[in-house]
CSV table of C-alpha atoms in Angstrom, one decimal:
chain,number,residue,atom,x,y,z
A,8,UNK,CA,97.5,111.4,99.6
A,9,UNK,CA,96.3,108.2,98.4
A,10,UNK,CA,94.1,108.0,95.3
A,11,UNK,CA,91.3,106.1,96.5
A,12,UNK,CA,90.3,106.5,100.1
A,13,UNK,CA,88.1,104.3,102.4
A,14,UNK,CA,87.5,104.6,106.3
A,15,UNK,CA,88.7,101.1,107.0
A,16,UNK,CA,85.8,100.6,109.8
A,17,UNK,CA,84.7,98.1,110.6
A,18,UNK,CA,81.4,100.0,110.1
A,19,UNK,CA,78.8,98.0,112.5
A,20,UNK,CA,75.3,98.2,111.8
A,21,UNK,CA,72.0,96.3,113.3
A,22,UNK,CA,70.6,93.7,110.9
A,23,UNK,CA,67.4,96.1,108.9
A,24,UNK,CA,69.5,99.4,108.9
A,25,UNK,CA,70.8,101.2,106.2
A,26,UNK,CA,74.8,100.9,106.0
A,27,UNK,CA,76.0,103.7,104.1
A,28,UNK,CA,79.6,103.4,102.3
A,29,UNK,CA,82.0,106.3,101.8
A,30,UNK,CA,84.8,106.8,99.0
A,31,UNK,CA,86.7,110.0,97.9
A,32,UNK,CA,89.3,110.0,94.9
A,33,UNK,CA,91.5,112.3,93.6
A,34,UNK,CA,91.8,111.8,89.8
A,35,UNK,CA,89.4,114.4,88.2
A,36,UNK,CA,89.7,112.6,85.4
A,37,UNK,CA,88.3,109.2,86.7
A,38,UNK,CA,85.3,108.2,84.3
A,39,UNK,CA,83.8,105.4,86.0
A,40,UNK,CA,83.3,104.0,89.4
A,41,UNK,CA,82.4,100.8,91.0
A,42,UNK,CA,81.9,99.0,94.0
A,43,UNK,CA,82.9,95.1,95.0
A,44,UNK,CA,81.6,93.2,97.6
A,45,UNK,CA,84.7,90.5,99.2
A,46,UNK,CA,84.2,88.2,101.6
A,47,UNK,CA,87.1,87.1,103.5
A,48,UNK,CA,89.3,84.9,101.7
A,49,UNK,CA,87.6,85.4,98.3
A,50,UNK,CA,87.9,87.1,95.5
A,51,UNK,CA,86.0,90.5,94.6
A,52,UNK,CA,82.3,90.6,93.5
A,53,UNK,CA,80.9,93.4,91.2
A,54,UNK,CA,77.6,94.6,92.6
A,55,UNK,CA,77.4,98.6,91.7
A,56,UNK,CA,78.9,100.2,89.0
A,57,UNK,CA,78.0,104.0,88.2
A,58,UNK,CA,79.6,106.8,85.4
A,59,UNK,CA,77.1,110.0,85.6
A,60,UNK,CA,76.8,112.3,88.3
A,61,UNK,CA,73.6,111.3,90.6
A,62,UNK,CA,71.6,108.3,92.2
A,63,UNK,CA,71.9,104.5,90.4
A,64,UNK,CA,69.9,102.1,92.1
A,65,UNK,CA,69.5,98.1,91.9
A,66,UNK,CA,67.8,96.2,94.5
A,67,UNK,CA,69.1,96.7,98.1
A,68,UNK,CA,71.8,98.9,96.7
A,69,UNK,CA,72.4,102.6,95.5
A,70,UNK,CA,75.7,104.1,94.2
A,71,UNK,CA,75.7,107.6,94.3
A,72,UNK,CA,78.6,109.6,92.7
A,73,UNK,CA,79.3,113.3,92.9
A,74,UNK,CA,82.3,114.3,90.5
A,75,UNK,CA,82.3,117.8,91.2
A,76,UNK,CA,83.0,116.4,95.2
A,77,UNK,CA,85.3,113.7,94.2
A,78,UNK,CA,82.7,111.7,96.0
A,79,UNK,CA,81.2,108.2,96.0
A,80,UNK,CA,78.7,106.3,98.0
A,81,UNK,CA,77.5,103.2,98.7
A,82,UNK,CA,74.2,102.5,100.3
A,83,UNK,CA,72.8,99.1,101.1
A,84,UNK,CA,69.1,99.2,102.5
A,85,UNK,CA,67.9,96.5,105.0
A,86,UNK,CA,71.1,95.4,105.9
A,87,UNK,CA,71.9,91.7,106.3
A,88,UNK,CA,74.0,89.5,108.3
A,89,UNK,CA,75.1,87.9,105.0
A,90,UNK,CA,76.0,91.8,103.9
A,91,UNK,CA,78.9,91.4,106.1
A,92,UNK,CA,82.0,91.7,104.1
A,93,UNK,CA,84.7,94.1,102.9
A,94,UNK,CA,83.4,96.9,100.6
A,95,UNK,CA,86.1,98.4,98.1
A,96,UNK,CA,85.2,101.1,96.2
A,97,UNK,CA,87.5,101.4,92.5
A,98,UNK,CA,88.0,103.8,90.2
A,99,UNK,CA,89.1,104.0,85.9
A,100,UNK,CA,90.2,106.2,83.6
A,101,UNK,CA,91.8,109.6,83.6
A,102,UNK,CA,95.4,109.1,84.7
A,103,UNK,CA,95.2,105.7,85.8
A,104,UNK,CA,93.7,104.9,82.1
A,105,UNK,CA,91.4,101.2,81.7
A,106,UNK,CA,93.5,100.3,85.2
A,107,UNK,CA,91.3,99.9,88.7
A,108,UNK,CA,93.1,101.7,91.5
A,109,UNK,CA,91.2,100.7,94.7
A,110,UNK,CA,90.4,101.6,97.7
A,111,UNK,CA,91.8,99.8,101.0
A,112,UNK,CA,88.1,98.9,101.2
A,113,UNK,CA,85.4,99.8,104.4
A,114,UNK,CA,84.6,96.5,106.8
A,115,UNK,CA,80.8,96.2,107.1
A,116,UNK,CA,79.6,93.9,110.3
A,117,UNK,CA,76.1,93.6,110.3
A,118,UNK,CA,74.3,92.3,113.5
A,119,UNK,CA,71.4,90.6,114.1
B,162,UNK,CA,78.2,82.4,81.1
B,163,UNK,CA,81.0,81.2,82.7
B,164,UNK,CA,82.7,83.2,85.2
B,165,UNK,CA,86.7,84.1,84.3
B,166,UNK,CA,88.5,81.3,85.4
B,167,UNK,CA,91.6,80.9,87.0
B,168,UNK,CA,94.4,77.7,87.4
B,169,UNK,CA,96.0,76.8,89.7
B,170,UNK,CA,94.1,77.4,92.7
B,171,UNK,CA,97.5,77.3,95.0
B,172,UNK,CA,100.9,77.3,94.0
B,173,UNK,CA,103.6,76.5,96.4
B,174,UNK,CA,107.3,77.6,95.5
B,175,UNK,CA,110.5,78.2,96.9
B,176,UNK,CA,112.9,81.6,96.8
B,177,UNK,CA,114.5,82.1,93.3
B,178,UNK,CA,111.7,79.8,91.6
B,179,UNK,CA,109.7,80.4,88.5
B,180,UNK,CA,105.8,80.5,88.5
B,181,UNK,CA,103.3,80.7,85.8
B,182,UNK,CA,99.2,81.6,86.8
B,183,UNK,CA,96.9,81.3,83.9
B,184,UNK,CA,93.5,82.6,83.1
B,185,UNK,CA,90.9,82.4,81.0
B,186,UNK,CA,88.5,85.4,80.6
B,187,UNK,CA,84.5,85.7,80.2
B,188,UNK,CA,83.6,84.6,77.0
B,189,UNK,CA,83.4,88.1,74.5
B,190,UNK,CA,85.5,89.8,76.9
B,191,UNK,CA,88.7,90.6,75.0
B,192,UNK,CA,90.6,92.4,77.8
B,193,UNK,CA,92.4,90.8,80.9
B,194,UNK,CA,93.9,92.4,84.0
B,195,UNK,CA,96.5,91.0,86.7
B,196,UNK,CA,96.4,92.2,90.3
B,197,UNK,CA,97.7,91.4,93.4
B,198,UNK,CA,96.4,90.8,96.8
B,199,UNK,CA,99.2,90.7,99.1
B,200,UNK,CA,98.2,90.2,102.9
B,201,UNK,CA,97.2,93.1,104.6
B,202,UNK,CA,98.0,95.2,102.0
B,203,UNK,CA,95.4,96.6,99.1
B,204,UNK,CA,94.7,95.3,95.4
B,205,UNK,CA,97.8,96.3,93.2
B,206,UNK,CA,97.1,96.3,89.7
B,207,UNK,CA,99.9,94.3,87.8
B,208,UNK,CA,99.2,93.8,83.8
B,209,UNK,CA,96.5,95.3,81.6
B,210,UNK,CA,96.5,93.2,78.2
B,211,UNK,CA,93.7,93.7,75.4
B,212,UNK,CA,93.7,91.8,72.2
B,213,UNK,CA,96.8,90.3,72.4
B,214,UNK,CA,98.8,93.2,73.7
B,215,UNK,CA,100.6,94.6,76.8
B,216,UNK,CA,98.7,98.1,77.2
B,217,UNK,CA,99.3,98.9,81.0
B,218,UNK,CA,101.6,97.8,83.6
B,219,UNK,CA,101.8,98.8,87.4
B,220,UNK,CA,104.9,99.4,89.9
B,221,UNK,CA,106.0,96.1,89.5
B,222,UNK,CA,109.6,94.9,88.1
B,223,UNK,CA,110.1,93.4,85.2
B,224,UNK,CA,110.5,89.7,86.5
B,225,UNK,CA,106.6,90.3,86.8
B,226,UNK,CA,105.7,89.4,82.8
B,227,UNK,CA,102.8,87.8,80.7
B,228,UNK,CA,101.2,87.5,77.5
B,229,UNK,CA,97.5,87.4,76.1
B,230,UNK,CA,96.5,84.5,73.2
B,231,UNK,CA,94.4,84.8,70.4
B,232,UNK,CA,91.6,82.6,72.5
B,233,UNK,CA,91.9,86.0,74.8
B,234,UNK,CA,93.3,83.7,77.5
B,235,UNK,CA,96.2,84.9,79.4
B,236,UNK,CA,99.5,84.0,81.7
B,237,UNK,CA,101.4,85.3,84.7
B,238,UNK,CA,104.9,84.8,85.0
B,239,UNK,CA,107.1,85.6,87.6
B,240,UNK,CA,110.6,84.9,87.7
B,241,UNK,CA,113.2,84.5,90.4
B,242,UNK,CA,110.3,84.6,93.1
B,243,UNK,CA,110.8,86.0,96.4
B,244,UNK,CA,109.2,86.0,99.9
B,245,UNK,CA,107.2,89.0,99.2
B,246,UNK,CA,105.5,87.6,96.1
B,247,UNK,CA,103.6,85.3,98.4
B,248,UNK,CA,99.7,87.0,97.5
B,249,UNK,CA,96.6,86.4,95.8
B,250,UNK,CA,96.8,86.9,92.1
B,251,UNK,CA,93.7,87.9,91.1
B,252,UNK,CA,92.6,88.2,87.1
B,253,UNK,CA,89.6,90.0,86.0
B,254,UNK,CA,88.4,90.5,82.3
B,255,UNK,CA,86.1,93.1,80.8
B,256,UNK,CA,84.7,93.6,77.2
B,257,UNK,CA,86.7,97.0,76.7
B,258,UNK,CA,87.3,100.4,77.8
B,259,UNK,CA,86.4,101.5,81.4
B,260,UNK,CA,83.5,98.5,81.3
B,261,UNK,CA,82.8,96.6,84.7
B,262,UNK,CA,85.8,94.1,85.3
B,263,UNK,CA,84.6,90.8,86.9
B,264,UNK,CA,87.1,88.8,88.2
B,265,UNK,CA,88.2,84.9,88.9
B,266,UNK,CA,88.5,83.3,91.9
B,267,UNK,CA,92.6,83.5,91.9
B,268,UNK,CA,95.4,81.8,92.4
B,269,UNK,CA,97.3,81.9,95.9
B,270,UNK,CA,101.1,82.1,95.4
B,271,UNK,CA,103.3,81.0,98.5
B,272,UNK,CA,106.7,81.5,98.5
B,273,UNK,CA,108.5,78.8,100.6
């Protein structure tokens, strides 16, 4: 079983939906969890970052993180064109200590 | 603030070369991270060094080495490179423990 897992996708959704972003992990001891944006042939963007159990929101985007589900989710509202990218989901602490182990990441294609 | 920055931007090499990737990290961020990108294949995490020491290393061997300065900058080495090395070497810095990592633009290795 790999640590972090991802449905590769691609995940296709119309330009205005909301795309919604899945991750499980299997270190209960993972303390915080984050989400990067990266765009093919670049490097990996920061956009969400979430430690407590719940709903973090900041513009388009909400993390949500449920630690009792190994669970965490990614949801961009009004989904753009330029949305269209690979979303990896990573995760530190416990076991893996200040290390990120990533996800193979989820490809999001939006459509106009 | 400057991002984390990252020289050279390509590297060509041959089989059995040595190859050194440097990088300097966001300015008040005191830890520096390694990984690779290889194609097709998910972010590895390599090195994990915070003021000035090695605290973490991944699967890698040991022909896979670097250091940290007292400016917090960092190198990559990799000895007697191989096919398989060819990747993106990505570096990331953070301010400490389980904090966001934000990382540089990286440095493509190919092996000739």
């Amino acid at each position: 079983q790999k640590e972090v897992e991802q449905n590769s996708g691609p995940l296709s959704v119309p330009e205005g939906a909301i795309a919604s972003l899945n991750c499980t992990y299997s270190d209960r001891g993972s303390q915080s969890f984050f989400w990067y944006r990266q765009y093919s042939g670049k490097s990996p963007e920061l956009i969400m970052f979430i430690y407590s159990n719940g709903d973090k929101e900041d513009g388009r985007f909400t993390a949500q993180l449920n630690k009792a589900s190994q669970y965490v989710s990614l949801l961009i509202r009004d989904s753009q064109p330029s949305d269209s990218a690979t979303y990896l989901c990573a995760v530190n602490g416990g076991n893996a200590g200040n290390m990120l182990t990533f996800g193979g990441g989820t490809r999001l294609m939006v459509k106009p | 603030e400057a991002g984390v920055t990252q020289s050279p931007t390509h590297l060509i090499k041959t089989r059995g070369q040595q190859a050194t990737l440097r990088c300097s990290p966001i300015s008040g961020h005191t830890s520096v991270y390694w990984y690779q990108q290889a194609l097709g294949l998910g972010l590895q995490f390599l090195l994990w060094y915070d003021e000035g020491e090695e605290r973490n290393r991944g699967n890698f061997p040991p022909r896979f080495s670097g250091r940290q300065f007292p400016n917090y900058s960092s190198e990559l080495n990799v000895n007697a490179l191989e096919l398989e090395d060819s990747a993106l070497y990505l570096c990331a810095s953070s301010r400490g423990n389980n904090q966001p990592q934000h990382f540089g633009d990286g440095t493509r290795l190919s092996i000739l």
